PDB file of C-alpha atoms in Angstrom:
ATOM      1  CA  GLU J   1      93.363 -23.531 -48.010  1.00 80.00           C
ATOM      2  CA  PRO J   2      95.039 -20.243 -49.005  1.00 84.00           C
ATOM      3  CA  GLU J   3      93.015 -18.028 -51.336  1.00 92.00           C
ATOM      4  CA  VAL J   4      93.503 -15.128 -53.690  1.00 96.00           C
ATOM      5  CA  THR J   5      91.099 -12.396 -52.592  1.00 96.00           C
ATOM      6  CA  GLN J   6      89.658  -9.822 -54.973  1.00 97.00           C
ATOM      7  CA  THR J   7      87.669  -6.690 -54.203  1.00 96.00           C
ATOM      8  CA  PRO J   8      85.172  -5.459 -55.095  1.00 96.00           C
ATOM      9  CA  SER J   9      83.220  -8.420 -56.447  1.00 96.00           C
ATOM     10  CA  HIS J  10      81.230  -6.115 -58.726  1.00 97.00           C
ATOM     11  CA  GLN J  11      81.935  -2.559 -59.849  1.00 97.00           C
ATOM     12  CA  VAL J  12      79.855  -0.329 -62.064  1.00 98.00           C
ATOM     13  CA  THR J  13      81.533   2.733 -63.508  1.00 97.00           C
ATOM     14  CA  GLN J  14      80.808   5.386 -66.083  1.00 97.00           C
ATOM     15  CA  MET J  15      82.709   5.452 -69.342  1.00 97.00           C
ATOM     16  CA  GLY J  16      85.830   7.570 -69.051  1.00 97.00           C
ATOM     17  CA  GLN J  17      86.216   7.057 -65.314  1.00 98.00           C
ATOM     18  CA  GLU J  18      89.239   5.493 -63.667  1.00 98.00           C
ATOM     19  CA  VAL J  19      88.857   2.224 -61.799  1.00 98.00           C
ATOM     20  CA  ILE J  20      91.187   0.296 -59.523  1.00 97.00           C
ATOM     21  CA  LEU J  21      90.687  -3.411 -59.024  1.00 97.00           C
ATOM     22  CA  ARG J  22      92.310  -4.883 -55.966  1.00 97.00           C
ATOM     23  CA  CYS J  23      93.789  -8.271 -55.221  1.00 97.00           C
ATOM     24  CA  VAL J  24      95.501  -9.879 -52.248  1.00 97.00           C
ATOM     25  CA  PRO J  25      97.585 -12.781 -53.580  1.00 96.00           C
ATOM     26  CA  ILE J  26      98.590 -15.780 -51.497  1.00 94.00           C
ATOM     27  CA  SER J  27     101.217 -14.576 -49.065  1.00 90.00           C
ATOM     28  CA  ASN J  28     104.231 -16.668 -50.115  1.00 88.00           C
ATOM     29  CA  HIS J  29     103.586 -16.396 -53.840  1.00 91.00           C
ATOM     30  CA  LEU J  30     106.038 -14.502 -56.014  1.00 90.00           C
ATOM     31  CA  TYR J  31     104.327 -14.293 -59.412  1.00 92.00           C
ATOM     32  CA  PHE J  32     101.184 -12.244 -59.971  1.00 95.00           C
ATOM     33  CA  TYR J  33      98.832 -11.996 -62.910  1.00 96.00           C
ATOM     34  CA  TRP J  34      95.738 -10.306 -64.241  1.00 98.00           C
ATOM     35  CA  TYR J  35      93.399 -12.003 -66.695  1.00 97.00           C
ATOM     36  CA  ARG J  36      90.045 -10.945 -68.048  1.00 97.00           C
ATOM     37  CA  GLN J  37      87.029 -12.798 -69.406  1.00 95.00           C
ATOM     38  CA  ILE J  38      84.466 -11.004 -71.506  1.00 95.00           C
ATOM     39  CA  LEU J  39      81.054 -12.617 -71.127  1.00 92.00           C
ATOM     40  CA  GLY J  40      80.867 -15.790 -73.184  1.00 89.00           C
ATOM     41  CA  GLN J  41      84.492 -15.586 -74.319  1.00 92.00           C
ATOM     42  CA  LYS J  42      87.864 -17.075 -73.417  1.00 94.00           C
ATOM     43  CA  VAL J  43      89.903 -16.145 -70.399  1.00 95.00           C
ATOM     44  CA  GLU J  44      92.592 -13.792 -71.739  1.00 96.00           C
ATOM     45  CA  PHE J  45      96.005 -12.982 -70.303  1.00 95.00           C
ATOM     46  CA  LEU J  46      96.656  -9.317 -69.541  1.00 97.00           C
ATOM     47  CA  VAL J  47      99.888  -9.000 -67.576  1.00 96.00           C
ATOM     48  CA  SER J  48     102.342 -10.806 -65.341  1.00 93.00           C
ATOM     49  CA  PHE J  49     104.341  -9.227 -62.532  1.00 93.00           C
ATOM     50  CA  TYR J  50     107.435 -10.528 -60.795  1.00 90.00           C
ATOM     51  CA  ASN J  51     110.114  -8.942 -58.647  1.00 88.00           C
ATOM     52  CA  ASN J  52     108.244  -5.632 -58.607  1.00 89.00           C
ATOM     53  CA  GLU J  53     108.064  -5.217 -62.340  1.00 92.00           C
ATOM     54  CA  ILE J  54     106.019  -6.316 -65.325  1.00 93.00           C
ATOM     55  CA  SER J  55     107.529  -9.460 -66.843  1.00 91.00           C
ATOM     56  CA  GLU J  56     105.098  -9.892 -69.725  1.00 90.00           C
ATOM     57  CA  LYS J  57     102.031  -8.131 -71.095  1.00 92.00           C
ATOM     58  CA  SER J  58      99.582  -8.888 -73.863  1.00 92.00           C
ATOM     59  CA  GLU J  59      98.496  -6.530 -76.614  1.00 92.00           C
ATOM     60  CA  ILE J  60      95.296  -5.928 -74.661  1.00 94.00           C
ATOM     61  CA  PHE J  61      97.349  -4.309 -71.889  1.00 95.00           C
ATOM     62  CA  ASP J  62      97.790  -0.901 -73.504  1.00 94.00           C
ATOM     63  CA  ASP J  63      98.637   2.471 -71.972  1.00 95.00           C
ATOM     64  CA  GLN J  64      95.223   2.656 -70.316  1.00 96.00           C
ATOM     65  CA  PHE J  65      96.206  -0.172 -67.992  1.00 97.00           C
ATOM     66  CA  SER J  66      98.736  -0.225 -65.179  1.00 97.00           C
ATOM     67  CA  VAL J  67      99.583  -2.538 -62.305  1.00 97.00           C
ATOM     68  CA  GLU J  68     101.120  -1.900 -58.943  1.00 94.00           C
ATOM     69  CA  ARG J  69     102.118  -3.777 -55.822  1.00 92.00           C
ATOM     70  CA  PRO J  70     102.040  -0.848 -53.432  1.00 85.00           C
ATOM     71  CA  ASP J  71     102.655  -2.454 -50.067  1.00 85.00           C
ATOM     72  CA  GLY J  72     103.932  -6.025 -50.409  1.00 78.00           C
ATOM     73  CA  SER J  73     100.516  -7.609 -49.993  1.00 86.00           C
ATOM     74  CA  ASN J  74      98.129  -5.900 -52.413  1.00 93.00           C
ATOM     75  CA  PHE J  75      98.276  -6.120 -56.193  1.00 96.00           C
ATOM     76  CA  THR J  76      96.184  -3.656 -58.175  1.00 97.00           C
ATOM     77  CA  LEU J  77      95.026  -3.181 -61.744  1.00 98.00           C
ATOM     78  CA  LYS J  78      94.166   0.356 -62.788  1.00 98.00           C
ATOM     79  CA  ILE J  79      92.234   1.292 -65.883  1.00 97.00           C
ATOM     80  CA  ARG J  80      92.664   5.011 -66.460  1.00 96.00           C
ATOM     81  CA  SER J  81      89.759   5.867 -68.719  1.00 95.00           C
ATOM     82  CA  THR J  82      87.285   3.024 -69.002  1.00 97.00           C
ATOM     83  CA  LYS J  83      85.563   2.117 -72.252  1.00 96.00           C
ATOM     84  CA  LEU J  84      82.411   0.096 -72.799  1.00 97.00           C
ATOM     85  CA  GLU J  85      84.520  -2.768 -74.140  1.00 96.00           C
ATOM     86  CA  ASP J  86      86.403  -2.990 -70.832  1.00 97.00           C
ATOM     87  CA  SER J  87      83.289  -4.575 -69.324  1.00 98.00           C
ATOM     88  CA  ALA J  88      84.401  -8.056 -68.271  1.00 97.00           C
ATOM     89  CA  MET J  89      85.286 -10.290 -65.368  1.00 97.00           C
ATOM     90  CA  TYR J  90      88.813  -9.522 -64.200  1.00 98.00           C
ATOM     91  CA  PHE J  91      90.704 -12.297 -62.459  1.00 98.00           C
ATOM     92  CA  CYS J  92      93.815 -11.964 -60.375  1.00 98.00           C
ATOM     93  CA  ALA J  93      96.081 -15.009 -60.053  1.00 96.00           C
ATOM     94  CA  SER J  94      99.263 -15.841 -58.222  1.00 94.00           C
ATOM     95  CA  ARG J  95     101.705 -18.707 -57.958  1.00 91.00           C
ATOM     96  CA  ALA J  96     104.660 -19.629 -55.814  1.00 88.00           C
ATOM     97  CA  THR J  97     107.179 -20.438 -58.550  1.00 82.00           C
ATOM     98  CA  ALA J  98     107.359 -20.306 -62.336  1.00 72.00           C
ATOM     99  CA  ASP J  99     106.554 -24.020 -62.504  1.00 71.00           C
ATOM    100  CA  TYR J 100     103.738 -24.108 -59.989  1.00 74.00           C
ATOM    101  CA  GLY J 101      99.998 -24.064 -60.649  1.00 82.00           C
ATOM    102  CA  TYR J 102      98.199 -20.737 -60.747  1.00 90.00           C
ATOM    103  CA  THR J 103      95.607 -19.924 -58.085  1.00 94.00           C
ATOM    104  CA  PHE J 104      92.864 -17.617 -59.322  1.00 96.00           C
ATOM    105  CA  GLY J 105      90.658 -15.289 -57.329  1.00 97.00           C
ATOM    106  CA  SER J 106      86.887 -15.199 -57.684  1.00 96.00           C
ATOM    107  CA  GLY J 107      87.067 -12.142 -59.907  1.00 97.00           C
ATOM    108  CA  THR J 108      85.723  -8.616 -60.131  1.00 98.00           C
ATOM    109  CA  ARG J 109      82.868  -8.061 -62.522  1.00 97.00           C
ATOM    110  CA  LEU J 110      83.428  -4.649 -64.113  1.00 98.00           C
ATOM    111  CA  THR J 111      80.490  -3.052 -65.856  1.00 98.00           C
ATOM    112  CA  VAL J 112      81.136   0.150 -67.811  1.00 98.00           C
ATOM    113  CA  VAL J 113      77.997   2.160 -68.623  1.00 97.00           C
TER     114      VAL J 113
ATOM    115  CA  GLU P   1     100.814 -17.853 -82.018  1.00 82.00           C
ATOM    116  CA  ASP P   2      99.781 -20.317 -79.327  1.00 87.00           C
ATOM    117  CA  GLN P   3      96.329 -21.839 -79.844  1.00 92.00           C
ATOM    118  CA  VAL P   4      94.064 -24.031 -77.749  1.00 97.00           C
ATOM    119  CA  THR P   5      90.913 -25.668 -79.109  1.00 97.00           C
ATOM    120  CA  GLN P   6      88.532 -27.559 -76.870  1.00 98.00           C
ATOM    121  CA  SER P   7      85.814 -29.972 -77.901  1.00 97.00           C
ATOM    122  CA  PRO P   8      82.988 -30.489 -77.559  1.00 97.00           C
ATOM    123  CA  GLU P   9      81.770 -26.996 -76.662  1.00 97.00           C
ATOM    124  CA  ALA P  10      79.023 -28.527 -74.546  1.00 98.00           C
ATOM    125  CA  LEU P  11      78.328 -32.020 -73.270  1.00 98.00           C
ATOM    126  CA  ARG P  12      75.327 -33.384 -71.443  1.00 98.00           C
ATOM    127  CA  LEU P  13      75.724 -36.732 -69.680  1.00 97.00           C
ATOM    128  CA  GLN P  14      73.652 -38.878 -67.412  1.00 98.00           C
ATOM    129  CA  GLU P  15      74.984 -39.458 -63.923  1.00 97.00           C
ATOM    130  CA  GLY P  16      77.440 -42.350 -64.097  1.00 97.00           C
ATOM    131  CA  GLU P  17      78.007 -42.007 -67.857  1.00 97.00           C
ATOM    132  CA  SER P  18      81.764 -41.703 -68.433  1.00 98.00           C
ATOM    133  CA  SER P  19      83.217 -39.563 -71.211  1.00 98.00           C
ATOM    134  CA  SER P  20      86.254 -37.547 -72.315  1.00 98.00           C
ATOM    135  CA  LEU P  21      86.899 -33.901 -73.092  1.00 98.00           C
ATOM    136  CA  ASN P  22      89.487 -32.962 -75.688  1.00 98.00           C
ATOM    137  CA  CYS P  23      92.024 -30.144 -75.758  1.00 98.00           C
ATOM    138  CA  SER P  24      94.114 -29.710 -78.918  1.00 98.00           C
ATOM    139  CA  TYR P  25      96.979 -27.272 -78.720  1.00 97.00           C
ATOM    140  CA  THR P  26      99.592 -25.582 -80.854  1.00 93.00           C
ATOM    141  CA  VAL P  27     102.501 -24.032 -79.022  1.00 89.00           C
ATOM    142  CA  SER P  28     106.079 -23.254 -79.974  1.00 84.00           C
ATOM    143  CA  GLY P  29     107.383 -25.176 -76.971  1.00 88.00           C
ATOM    144  CA  LEU P  30     105.198 -26.526 -74.196  1.00 90.00           C
ATOM    145  CA  ARG P  31     106.155 -25.622 -70.667  1.00 89.00           C
ATOM    146  CA  GLY P  32     102.930 -26.890 -69.150  1.00 92.00           C
ATOM    147  CA  LEU P  33      99.314 -27.750 -69.930  1.00 95.00           C
ATOM    148  CA  PHE P  34      96.746 -26.871 -67.297  1.00 96.00           C
ATOM    149  CA  TRP P  35      93.199 -28.046 -66.636  1.00 97.00           C
ATOM    150  CA  TYR P  36      90.846 -25.843 -64.661  1.00 97.00           C
ATOM    151  CA  ARG P  37      87.246 -26.113 -63.568  1.00 97.00           C
ATOM    152  CA  GLN P  38      85.126 -22.962 -63.662  1.00 96.00           C
ATOM    153  CA  ASP P  39      81.734 -22.591 -62.014  1.00 95.00           C
ATOM    154  CA  PRO P  40      79.396 -19.767 -63.126  1.00 91.00           C
ATOM    155  CA  GLY P  41      80.553 -16.370 -61.878  1.00 87.00           C
ATOM    156  CA  LYS P  42      83.689 -17.822 -60.282  1.00 90.00           C
ATOM    157  CA  GLY P  43      87.373 -17.924 -61.034  1.00 93.00           C
ATOM    158  CA  PRO P  44      89.075 -20.963 -62.552  1.00 95.00           C
ATOM    159  CA  GLU P  45      89.856 -23.665 -60.012  1.00 95.00           C
ATOM    160  CA  PHE P  46      93.111 -25.542 -60.597  1.00 93.00           C
ATOM    161  CA  LEU P  47      92.842 -29.255 -61.358  1.00 95.00           C
ATOM    162  CA  PHE P  48      96.033 -30.513 -63.032  1.00 93.00           C
ATOM    163  CA  THR P  49      99.303 -29.536 -64.648  1.00 93.00           C
ATOM    164  CA  LEU P  50     100.889 -31.829 -67.247  1.00 95.00           C
ATOM    165  CA  TYR P  51     104.416 -31.225 -68.485  1.00 93.00           C
ATOM    166  CA  SER P  52     105.370 -33.914 -70.981  1.00 93.00           C
ATOM    167  CA  ALA P  53     103.802 -36.347 -73.431  1.00 95.00           C
ATOM    168  CA  GLY P  54     102.745 -39.578 -71.768  1.00 96.00           C
ATOM    169  CA  GLU P  55     102.124 -37.966 -68.416  1.00 96.00           C
ATOM    170  CA  GLU P  56      98.871 -38.758 -66.597  1.00 97.00           C
ATOM    171  CA  LYS P  57      97.340 -37.333 -63.433  1.00 96.00           C
ATOM    172  CA  GLU P  58      94.251 -38.341 -61.479  1.00 97.00           C
ATOM    173  CA  LYS P  59      91.993 -36.733 -58.927  1.00 94.00           C
ATOM    174  CA  GLU P  60      88.826 -38.433 -57.775  1.00 95.00           C
ATOM    175  CA  ARG P  61      86.713 -39.055 -60.904  1.00 97.00           C
ATOM    176  CA  LEU P  62      89.019 -37.060 -63.199  1.00 98.00           C
ATOM    177  CA  LYS P  63      92.055 -38.209 -65.114  1.00 98.00           C
ATOM    178  CA  ALA P  64      94.121 -36.004 -67.416  1.00 98.00           C
ATOM    179  CA  THR P  65      96.442 -37.308 -70.119  1.00 98.00           C
ATOM    180  CA  LEU P  66      98.833 -35.573 -72.497  1.00 97.00           C
ATOM    181  CA  THR P  67     100.238 -36.258 -75.966  1.00 95.00           C
ATOM    182  CA  LYS P  68     102.365 -33.985 -78.151  1.00 93.00           C
ATOM    183  CA  LYS P  69      99.277 -32.469 -79.759  1.00 94.00           C
ATOM    184  CA  GLU P  70      96.390 -32.884 -77.347  1.00 97.00           C
ATOM    185  CA  SER P  71      95.203 -33.561 -73.853  1.00 98.00           C
ATOM    186  CA  PHE P  72      92.173 -35.451 -72.646  1.00 98.00           C
ATOM    187  CA  LEU P  73      90.220 -35.029 -69.462  1.00 98.00           C
ATOM    188  CA  HIS P  74      88.488 -38.313 -68.718  1.00 98.00           C
ATOM    189  CA  ILE P  75      85.516 -38.234 -66.373  1.00 98.00           C
ATOM    190  CA  THR P  76      84.567 -41.570 -64.852  1.00 98.00           C
ATOM    191  CA  ALA P  77      81.089 -42.136 -63.398  1.00 98.00           C
ATOM    192  CA  PRO P  78      80.368 -38.411 -63.074  1.00 97.00           C
ATOM    193  CA  LYS P  79      78.018 -36.926 -60.514  1.00 97.00           C
ATOM    194  CA  PRO P  80      75.822 -33.812 -60.815  1.00 97.00           C
ATOM    195  CA  GLU P  81      78.358 -31.838 -58.777  1.00 97.00           C
ATOM    196  CA  ASP P  82      80.874 -32.345 -61.599  1.00 98.00           C
ATOM    197  CA  SER P  83      78.767 -30.008 -63.734  1.00 98.00           C
ATOM    198  CA  ALA P  84      80.950 -27.010 -64.662  1.00 98.00           C
ATOM    199  CA  THR P  85      82.951 -25.544 -67.504  1.00 97.00           C
ATOM    200  CA  TYR P  86      86.315 -27.261 -67.900  1.00 98.00           C
ATOM    201  CA  LEU P  87      89.096 -25.068 -69.231  1.00 98.00           C
ATOM    202  CA  CYS P  88      92.358 -26.119 -70.828  1.00 98.00           C
ATOM    203  CA  ALA P  89      95.318 -23.718 -70.984  1.00 96.00           C
ATOM    204  CA  VAL P  90      98.924 -23.876 -72.156  1.00 94.00           C
ATOM    205  CA  GLN P  91     102.033 -22.083 -71.057  1.00 91.00           C
ATOM    206  CA  ALA P  92     104.800 -21.745 -73.625  1.00 87.00           C
ATOM    207  CA  ILE P  93     108.506 -22.005 -72.989  1.00 82.00           C
ATOM    208  CA  PRO P  94     109.787 -18.415 -72.912  1.00 70.00           C
ATOM    209  CA  SER P  95     111.795 -17.316 -75.941  1.00 63.00           C
ATOM    210  CA  GLY P  96     113.868 -14.597 -74.337  1.00 57.00           C
ATOM    211  CA  GLY P  97     111.984 -13.349 -71.326  1.00 53.00           C
ATOM    212  CA  GLY P  98     108.335 -13.422 -70.373  1.00 52.00           C
ATOM    213  CA  ALA P  99     105.854 -15.845 -71.953  1.00 53.00           C
ATOM    214  CA  ASP P 100     104.523 -17.039 -68.627  1.00 75.00           C
ATOM    215  CA  GLY P 101     100.951 -16.040 -69.375  1.00 87.00           C
ATOM    216  CA  LEU P 102      98.465 -18.806 -70.067  1.00 92.00           C
ATOM    217  CA  THR P 103      96.603 -19.236 -73.355  1.00 94.00           C
ATOM    218  CA  PHE P 104      93.140 -20.624 -72.661  1.00 96.00           C
ATOM    219  CA  GLY P 105      90.649 -22.532 -74.745  1.00 97.00           C
ATOM    220  CA  LYS P 106      86.967 -21.618 -74.768  1.00 96.00           C
ATOM    221  CA  GLY P 107      86.131 -24.498 -72.479  1.00 97.00           C
ATOM    222  CA  THR P 108      83.709 -27.413 -72.453  1.00 98.00           C
ATOM    223  CA  HIS P 109      80.446 -26.789 -70.647  1.00 97.00           C
ATOM    224  CA  LEU P 110      79.617 -30.073 -68.928  1.00 98.00           C
ATOM    225  CA  ILE P 111      76.186 -30.889 -67.526  1.00 98.00           C
ATOM    226  CA  ILE P 112      75.616 -34.065 -65.537  1.00 98.00           C
ATOM    227  CA  GLN P 113      71.965 -34.949 -65.190  1.00 97.00           C
ATOM    228  CA  PRO P 114      70.776 -36.976 -62.174  1.00 95.00           C
TER     229      PRO P 114
END
């Protein structure tokens, strides 16, 4: 069964450093997403991406965040200057159409120290 | 603002003891309601999408139903391997672009004891 692949599975970074989280969505999917889950809290929507541009973003997704689909297969989330409160599980998701179910990756656990 | 409330927060059942999980939602216009299963340290695993009141879907021991205000996930004769956190999420009908992100509830942590 096709999977969404995320790397790395765990990343530790120092406060103020830039991090890039990587995702390989399912190959024929057109819609791409990033969500995050702070330990013990809800899964929260960050951003959606379609047709090579952001289609929606939440208020969490401020100027410190950016997304890119650099080569037609990878989908990345960049955090420019990490803060302690950015520590969370970050999930990438994709889906084939706007009415199809989302497939989530296994996540990247980001720890900011 | 879209809201999703799940109850109970945690549920412990004996193997074979059937029960239901509740998801109450408030959304301006419902495009879809999703049920996911999440195991510790893993991403949500898709179970069902429901689109309109009265719709029902089944998969093995799970059955999801939908009304205009809530959804239920019924678990029949559960087994220990059904232990997980079950997440409910809604997608709103876009009001002028976007709005395809999901709003999640906190989940119900289900434990099935042998």
